């Protein structure tokens, strides 16, 4: 899996006492629902989130994000996988999670880490990065407790496309009418069974710009990982690894053609089908080409 190549910086985001105190004192996000516009995720945090989500497979996994706040942005330094499994109807934190969180914060403090928990992440296996009704409810509660961000990652689409499918979101306060021209939620392919929920929630939250950076520690960790993983990369096939996701895509397209679980007028179904087919083609073609190439190099003598 390739890590995103844009916006990586060899820069260590250091804890700044003044910035942190200024933010705590003025709490600017409480007066401006759109105050936060960016999330910067460290390489190691991104890797941990994606690996956790990929290991979870069909199960929706969940974890916490630790980091810092700078003006208008969250800096995510680390990810903390939580020992719970979720479904889209239950990805909320319970008592066990709260206890785990407290232990994490205490041990972080002992080793001199200055980061706080500034958000949570969870996975949407195969159904894209957006916020469901339950996600919006959970995030709204979290935002009442402080500056908090929600990250959603799709492990299936990440593995299929080789590009990390990730989205960062914050909800609006109840009763807030978002500006019309923000264009926050551009078209993404949503499985037919999820379209209703996606449409209903679209005006409850907005998407933050996500970028990535490498700290000095990240560079060392990534180099070690790259040394260990190149043989795996050579010997696996994306077609085989992602077979269940590709099957799911085919089933979705059949549903769109036959009209079962239809999503509206014929015209919009056709547009959706065209977009879904193009997406499937763009993901499956490179996998097929690589598969043939590896077969020619390693199998056929
Ligand atoms: Zn969700």
PDB file of N, CA and C and ligand atoms in Angstrom, residues 88 122 124 132 135, ligand 1:
ATOM      1  N   UNK A  88     -22.233  -0.149  12.708  1.00  0.00           N
ATOM      2  CA  UNK A  88     -22.650   1.228  12.457  1.00  0.00           C
ATOM      3  C   UNK A  88     -23.761   1.659  13.417  1.00  0.00           C
ATOM      4  N   UNK A 122     -12.804   5.767  13.313  1.00  0.00           N
ATOM      5  CA  UNK A 122     -13.410   4.447  13.143  1.00  0.00           C
ATOM      6  C   UNK A 122     -13.428   4.091  11.667  1.00  0.00           C
ATOM      7  N   UNK A 124     -15.127   2.374   8.042  1.00  0.00           N
ATOM      8  CA  UNK A 124     -16.317   2.060   7.239  1.00  0.00           C
ATOM      9  C   UNK A 124     -15.864   1.076   6.156  1.00  0.00           C
ATOM     10  N   UNK A 132     -22.387   8.784   9.523  1.00  0.00           N
ATOM     11  CA  UNK A 132     -23.749   8.256   9.652  1.00  0.00           C
ATOM     12  C   UNK A 132     -24.472   9.022  10.764  1.00  0.00           C
ATOM     13  N   UNK A 135     -22.790   8.271  14.007  1.00  0.00           N
ATOM     14  CA  UNK A 135     -21.489   8.963  14.060  1.00  0.00           C
ATOM     15  C   UNK A 135     -21.686  10.434  14.437  1.00  0.00           C
TER      16      UNK A 135
HETATM   17 ZN1  LIG B   1     -19.523   5.348  10.975  1.00  0.00          ZN
END
